[in-house]
Short mmCIF file of C-alpha atoms in Angstrom, two decimals:
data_model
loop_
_atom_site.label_atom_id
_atom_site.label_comp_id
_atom_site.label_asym_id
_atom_site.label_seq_id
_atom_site.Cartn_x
_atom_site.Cartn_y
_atom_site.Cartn_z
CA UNK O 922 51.67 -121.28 -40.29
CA UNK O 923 49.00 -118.88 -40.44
CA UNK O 924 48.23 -116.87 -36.91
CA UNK O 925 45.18 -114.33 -37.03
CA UNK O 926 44.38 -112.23 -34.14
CA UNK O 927 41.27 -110.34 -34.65
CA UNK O 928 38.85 -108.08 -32.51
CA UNK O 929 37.00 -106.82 -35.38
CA UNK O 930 36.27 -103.26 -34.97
CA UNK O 931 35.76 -104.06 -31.24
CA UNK O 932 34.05 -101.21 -29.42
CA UNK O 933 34.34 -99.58 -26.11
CA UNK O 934 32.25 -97.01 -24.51
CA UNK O 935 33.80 -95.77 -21.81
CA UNK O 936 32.19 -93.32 -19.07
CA UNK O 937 33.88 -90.23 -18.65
CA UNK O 938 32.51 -88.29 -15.60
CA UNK O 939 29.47 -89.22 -16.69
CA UNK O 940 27.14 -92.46 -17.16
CA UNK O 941 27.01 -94.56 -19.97
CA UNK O 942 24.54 -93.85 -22.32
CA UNK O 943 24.92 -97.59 -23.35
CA UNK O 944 24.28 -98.58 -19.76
CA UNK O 945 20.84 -99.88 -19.80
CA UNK O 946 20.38 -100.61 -23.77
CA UNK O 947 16.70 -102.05 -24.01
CA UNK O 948 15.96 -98.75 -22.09
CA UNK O 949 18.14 -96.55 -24.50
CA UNK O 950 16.02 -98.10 -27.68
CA UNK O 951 12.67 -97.21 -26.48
CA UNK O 952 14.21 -93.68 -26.12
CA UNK O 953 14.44 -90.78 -28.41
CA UNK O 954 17.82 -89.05 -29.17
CA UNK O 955 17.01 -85.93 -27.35
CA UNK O 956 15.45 -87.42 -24.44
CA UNK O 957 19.13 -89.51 -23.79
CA UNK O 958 20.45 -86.04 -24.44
CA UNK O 959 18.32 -84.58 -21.76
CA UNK O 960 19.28 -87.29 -19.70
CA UNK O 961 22.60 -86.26 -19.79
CA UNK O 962 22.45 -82.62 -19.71
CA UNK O 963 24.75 -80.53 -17.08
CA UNK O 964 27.19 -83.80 -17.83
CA UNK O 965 30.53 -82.51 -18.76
CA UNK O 966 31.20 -85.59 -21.07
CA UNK O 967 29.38 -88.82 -22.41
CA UNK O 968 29.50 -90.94 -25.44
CA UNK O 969 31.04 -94.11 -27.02
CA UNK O 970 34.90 -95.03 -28.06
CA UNK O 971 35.39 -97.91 -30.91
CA UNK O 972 38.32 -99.48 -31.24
CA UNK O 973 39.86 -102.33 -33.29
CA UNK O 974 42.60 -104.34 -34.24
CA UNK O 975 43.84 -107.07 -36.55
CA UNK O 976 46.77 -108.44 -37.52
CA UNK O 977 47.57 -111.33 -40.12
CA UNK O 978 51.22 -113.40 -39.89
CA UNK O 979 52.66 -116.38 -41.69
CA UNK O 980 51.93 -116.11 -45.75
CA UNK O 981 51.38 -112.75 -45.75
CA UNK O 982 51.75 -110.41 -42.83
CA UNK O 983 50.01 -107.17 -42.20
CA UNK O 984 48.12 -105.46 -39.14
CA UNK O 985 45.03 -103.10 -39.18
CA UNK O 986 44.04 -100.26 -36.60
CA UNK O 987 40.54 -98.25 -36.22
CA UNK O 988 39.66 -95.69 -33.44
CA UNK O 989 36.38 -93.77 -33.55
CA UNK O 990 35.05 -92.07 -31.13
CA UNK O 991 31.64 -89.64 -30.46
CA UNK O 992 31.02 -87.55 -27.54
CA UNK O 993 28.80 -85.39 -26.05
CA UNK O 994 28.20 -81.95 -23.78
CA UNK O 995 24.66 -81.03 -23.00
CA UNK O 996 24.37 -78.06 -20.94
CA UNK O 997 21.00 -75.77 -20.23
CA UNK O 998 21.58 -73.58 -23.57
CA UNK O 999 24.66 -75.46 -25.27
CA UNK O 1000 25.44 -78.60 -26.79
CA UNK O 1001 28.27 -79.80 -28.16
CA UNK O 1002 29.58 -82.44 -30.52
CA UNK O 1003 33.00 -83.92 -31.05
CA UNK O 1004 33.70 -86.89 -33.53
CA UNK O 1005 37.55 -88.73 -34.15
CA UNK O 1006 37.62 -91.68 -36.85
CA UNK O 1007 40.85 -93.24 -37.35
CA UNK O 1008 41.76 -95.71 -39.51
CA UNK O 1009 45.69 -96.98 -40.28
CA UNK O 1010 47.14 -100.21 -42.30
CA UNK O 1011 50.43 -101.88 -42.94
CA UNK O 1012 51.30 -104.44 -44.99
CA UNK O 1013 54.76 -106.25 -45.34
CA UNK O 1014 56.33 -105.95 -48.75
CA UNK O 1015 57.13 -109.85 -49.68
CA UNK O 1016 60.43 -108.92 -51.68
CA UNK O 1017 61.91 -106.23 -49.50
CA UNK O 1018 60.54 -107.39 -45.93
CA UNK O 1019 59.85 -103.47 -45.52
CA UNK O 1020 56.33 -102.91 -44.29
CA UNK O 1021 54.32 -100.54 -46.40
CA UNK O 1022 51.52 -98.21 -45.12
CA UNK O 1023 48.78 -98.70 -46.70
CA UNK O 1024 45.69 -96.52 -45.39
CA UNK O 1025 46.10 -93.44 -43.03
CA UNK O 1026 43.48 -91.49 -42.75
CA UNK O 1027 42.31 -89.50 -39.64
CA UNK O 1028 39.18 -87.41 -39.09
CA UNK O 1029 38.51 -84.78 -36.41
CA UNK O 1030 34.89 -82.84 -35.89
CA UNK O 1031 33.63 -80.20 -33.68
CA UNK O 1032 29.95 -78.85 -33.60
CA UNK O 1033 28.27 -76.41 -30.86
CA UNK O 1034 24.88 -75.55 -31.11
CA UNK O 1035 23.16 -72.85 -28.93
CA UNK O 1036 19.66 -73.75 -28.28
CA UNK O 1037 16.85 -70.91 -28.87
CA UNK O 1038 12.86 -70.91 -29.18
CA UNK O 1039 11.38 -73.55 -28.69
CA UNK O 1040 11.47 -77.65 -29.68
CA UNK O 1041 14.88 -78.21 -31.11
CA UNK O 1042 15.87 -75.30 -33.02
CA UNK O 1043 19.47 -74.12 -32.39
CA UNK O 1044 22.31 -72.37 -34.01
CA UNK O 1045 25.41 -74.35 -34.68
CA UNK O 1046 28.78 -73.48 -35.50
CA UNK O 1047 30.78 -76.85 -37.25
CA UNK O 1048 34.40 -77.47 -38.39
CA UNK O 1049 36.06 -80.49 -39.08
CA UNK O 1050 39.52 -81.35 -39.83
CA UNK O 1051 40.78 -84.76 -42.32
CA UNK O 1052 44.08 -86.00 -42.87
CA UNK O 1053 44.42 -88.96 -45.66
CA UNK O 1054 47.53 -90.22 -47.04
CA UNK O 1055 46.29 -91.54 -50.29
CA UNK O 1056 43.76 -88.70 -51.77
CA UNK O 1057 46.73 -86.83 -53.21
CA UNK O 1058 45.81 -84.06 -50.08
CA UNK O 1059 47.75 -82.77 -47.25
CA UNK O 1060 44.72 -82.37 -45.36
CA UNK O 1061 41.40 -81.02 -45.74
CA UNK O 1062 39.56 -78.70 -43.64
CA UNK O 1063 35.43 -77.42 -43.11
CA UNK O 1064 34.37 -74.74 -41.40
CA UNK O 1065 30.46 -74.12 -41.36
CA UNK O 1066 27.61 -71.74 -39.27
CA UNK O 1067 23.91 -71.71 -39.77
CA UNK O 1068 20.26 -73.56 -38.22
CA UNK O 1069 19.08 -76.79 -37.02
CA UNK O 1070 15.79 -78.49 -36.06
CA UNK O 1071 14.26 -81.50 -36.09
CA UNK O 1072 12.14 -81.85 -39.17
CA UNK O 1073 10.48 -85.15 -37.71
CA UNK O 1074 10.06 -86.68 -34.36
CA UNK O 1075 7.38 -89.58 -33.87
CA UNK O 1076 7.26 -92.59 -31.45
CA UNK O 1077 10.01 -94.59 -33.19
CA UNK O 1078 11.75 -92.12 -35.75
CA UNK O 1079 13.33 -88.54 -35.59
CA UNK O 1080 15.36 -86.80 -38.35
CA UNK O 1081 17.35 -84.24 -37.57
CA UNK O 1082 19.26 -81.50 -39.87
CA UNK O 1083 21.28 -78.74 -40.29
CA UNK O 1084 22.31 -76.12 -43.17
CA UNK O 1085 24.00 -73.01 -43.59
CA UNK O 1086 27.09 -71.55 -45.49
CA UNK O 1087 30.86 -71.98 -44.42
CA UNK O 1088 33.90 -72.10 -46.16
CA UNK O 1089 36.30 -75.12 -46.96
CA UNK O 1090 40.56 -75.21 -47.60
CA UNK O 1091 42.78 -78.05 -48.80
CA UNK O 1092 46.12 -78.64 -49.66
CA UNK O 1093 47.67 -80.54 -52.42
CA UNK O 1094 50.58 -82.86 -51.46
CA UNK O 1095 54.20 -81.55 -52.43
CA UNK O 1096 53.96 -85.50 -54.60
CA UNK O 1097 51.30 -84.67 -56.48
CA UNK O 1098 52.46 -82.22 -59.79
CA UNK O 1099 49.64 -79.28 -59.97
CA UNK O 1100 47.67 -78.51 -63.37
CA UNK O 1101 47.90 -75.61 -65.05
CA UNK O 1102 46.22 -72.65 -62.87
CA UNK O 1103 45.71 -75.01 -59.99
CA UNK O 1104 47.08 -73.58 -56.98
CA UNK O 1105 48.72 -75.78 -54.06
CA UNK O 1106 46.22 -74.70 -51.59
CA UNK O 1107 42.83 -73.84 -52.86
CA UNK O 1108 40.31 -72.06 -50.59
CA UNK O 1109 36.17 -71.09 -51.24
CA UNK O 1110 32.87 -70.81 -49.82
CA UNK O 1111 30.73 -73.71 -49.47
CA UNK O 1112 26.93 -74.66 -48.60
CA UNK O 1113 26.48 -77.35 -46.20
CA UNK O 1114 24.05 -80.28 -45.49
CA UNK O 1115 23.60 -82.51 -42.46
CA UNK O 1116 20.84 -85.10 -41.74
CA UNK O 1117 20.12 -87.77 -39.44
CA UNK O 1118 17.80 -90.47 -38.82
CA UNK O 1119 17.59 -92.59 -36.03
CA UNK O 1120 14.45 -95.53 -35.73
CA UNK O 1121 14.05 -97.71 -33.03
CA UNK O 1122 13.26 -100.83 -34.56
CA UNK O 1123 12.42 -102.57 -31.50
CA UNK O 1124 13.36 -102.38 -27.91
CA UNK O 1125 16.94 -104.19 -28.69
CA UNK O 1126 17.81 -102.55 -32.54
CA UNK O 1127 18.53 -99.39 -33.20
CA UNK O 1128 18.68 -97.65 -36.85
CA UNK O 1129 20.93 -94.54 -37.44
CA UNK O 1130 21.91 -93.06 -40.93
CA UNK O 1131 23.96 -89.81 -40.75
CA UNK O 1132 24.75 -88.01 -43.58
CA UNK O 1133 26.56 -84.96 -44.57
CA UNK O 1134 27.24 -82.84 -47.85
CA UNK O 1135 29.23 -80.09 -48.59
CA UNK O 1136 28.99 -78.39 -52.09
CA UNK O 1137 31.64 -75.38 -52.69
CA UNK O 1138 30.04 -72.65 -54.56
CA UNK O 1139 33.81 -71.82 -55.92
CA UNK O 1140 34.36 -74.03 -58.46
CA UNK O 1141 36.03 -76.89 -55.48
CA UNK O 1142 33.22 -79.82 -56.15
CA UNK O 1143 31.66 -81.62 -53.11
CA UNK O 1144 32.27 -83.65 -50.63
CA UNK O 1145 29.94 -86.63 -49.04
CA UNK O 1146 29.90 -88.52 -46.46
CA UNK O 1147 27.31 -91.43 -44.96
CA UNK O 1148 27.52 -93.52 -42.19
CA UNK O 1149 24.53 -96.20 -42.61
CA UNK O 1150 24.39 -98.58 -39.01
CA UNK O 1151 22.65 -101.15 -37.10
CA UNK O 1152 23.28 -101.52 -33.40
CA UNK O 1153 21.48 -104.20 -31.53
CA UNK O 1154 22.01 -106.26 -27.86
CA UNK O 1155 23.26 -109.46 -28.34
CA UNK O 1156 23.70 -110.52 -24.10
CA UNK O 1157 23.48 -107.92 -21.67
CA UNK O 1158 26.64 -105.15 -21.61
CA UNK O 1159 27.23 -106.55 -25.10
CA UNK O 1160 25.97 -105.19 -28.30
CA UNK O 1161 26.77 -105.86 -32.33
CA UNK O 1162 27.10 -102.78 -34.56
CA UNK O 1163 27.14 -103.05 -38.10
CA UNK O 1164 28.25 -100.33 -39.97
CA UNK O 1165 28.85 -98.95 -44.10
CA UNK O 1166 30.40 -95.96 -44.67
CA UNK O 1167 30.55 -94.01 -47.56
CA UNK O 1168 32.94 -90.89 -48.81
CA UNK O 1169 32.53 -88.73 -52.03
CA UNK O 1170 34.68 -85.77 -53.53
CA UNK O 1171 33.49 -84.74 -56.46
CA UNK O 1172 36.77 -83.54 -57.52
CA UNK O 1173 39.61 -85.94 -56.45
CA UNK O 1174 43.50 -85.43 -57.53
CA UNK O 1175 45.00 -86.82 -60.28
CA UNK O 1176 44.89 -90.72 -60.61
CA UNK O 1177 42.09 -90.66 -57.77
CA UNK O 1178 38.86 -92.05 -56.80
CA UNK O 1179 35.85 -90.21 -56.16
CA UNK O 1180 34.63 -92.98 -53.52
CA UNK O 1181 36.11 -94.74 -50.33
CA UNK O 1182 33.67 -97.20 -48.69
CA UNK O 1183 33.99 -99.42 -45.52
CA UNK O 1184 32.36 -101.65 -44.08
CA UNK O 1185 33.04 -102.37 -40.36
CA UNK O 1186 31.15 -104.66 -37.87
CA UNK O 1187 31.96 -103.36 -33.79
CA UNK O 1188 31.19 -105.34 -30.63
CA UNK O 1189 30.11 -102.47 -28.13
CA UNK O 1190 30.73 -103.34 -25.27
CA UNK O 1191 28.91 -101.55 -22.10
CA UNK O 1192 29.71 -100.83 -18.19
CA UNK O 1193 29.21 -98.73 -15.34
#
């Protein structure tokens, strides 16, 4: 007997002291990104939670758990930006009965931008934070300072970016037996690339690509990361993302890959 329970990637966006910025969706694709921001501005909080679940019995016997998360603050000359992406797997060894983990990664951003001049120009101050059990790293950490603007904005497509200097710091598992003149944590200054694109492709479908690179200017490689997605109403309060993400380190410990993808599909599910 073979039971499967599965909310794939199911996502919730939950109002938190502020309103939904999924609430009226045919309305939110004929909008811009900063005109839902200013929207929303003064709100202490707004965004969208993901979650998902799925678990697999009978031949073989393993469960599956995603959180992700992205939330906003938009105040008069501030706004801020906090991302969480979870991910964790099990799977039940067949000879011992012991279950085995077998993903565990968790991701934690932070970015404030003060707003000057005019348009969208700001200053922006970034760090993230990324735990993985399987790159052969304790954790890895980003911290980052410089400009952003909007280098397009037309009546279905804006692209946003950012760049600027920072510095990165990782630490090499206790596990994982150093090379000769590597150090178990390594530390240097980086140069760092955001962009995004959002497109409205019609009043129901939404585009968004956001992409990110940091390249370490001390000999520590680069890392990458793209999140490529579709969202789009399927009945009203209910909507279908489709997402593929994409990771890169240049530089990966011993026995490692240089790329992780996923590829995740997310009801989003909307209320007052």
């Amino acid at each position: 007997m073979k039971l499967l329970l599965c909310l794939p990637l199911l996502g919730v966006c939950m109002r938190v002291y502020a309103v939904d910025p999924f609430e009226d969706f045919h309305k939110y694709g004929e909008l811009s990104e900063e005109e839902i921001h200013e929207l929303h501005k003064g709100e202490f909080l707004y965004g969208d939670i993901e979650f998902g679940f799925i678990a697999n019995s009978g031949n073989t016997k393993n469960s599956s758990f995603k959180l992700q998360s992205n939330l906003y603050q938009d105040f008069q000359h501030w706004r801020n930006q906090f991302k969480l992406d979870g991910h964790y797997a099990d799977e039940e060894n067949a000879e011992t009965g012991v279950d085995d983990e077998t993903a565990s990664r968790y991701f934690l951003s932070a970015q404030t931008s003060y707003k000057f001049g005019v348009d969208n120009e700001s200053f922006f101050l970034y760090g993230d934070y990324e735990v993985d059990e399987f790159n052969g790293r304790e954790y890895t950490t980003t911290f980052a300072l410089g400009y952003g603007n909007r280098l397009f904005e037309g009546r279905k497509n804006t692209v946003d970016f950012t760049v600027g200097p920072g510095i990165s710091m990782y630490r090499v598992e206790n596990e994982t037996e150093l090379e000769p003149g590597q150090k178990r944590v390594e530390r240097g200054e980086l140069l760092r690339l955001s962009l995004q694109w959002e497109r409205n492709v019609s009043k129901r479908t939404r585009f968004n690509q956001d992409f990110s690179y940091a390249q370490s200017v001390s000999g520590l490689g680069g890392r990458g990361f793209s999140e490529t997605s579709l969202i789009s109403q399927v009945i009203e309060g209910l909507s279908l993302k489709v997402s593929y993400t994409y990771r890169y380190n240049s530089q990966p410990e011993e026995d490692k890959r240089k790329v992780d993808t996923e590829l995740g599909v997310t009801f989003v599910y909307s209320f007052d």
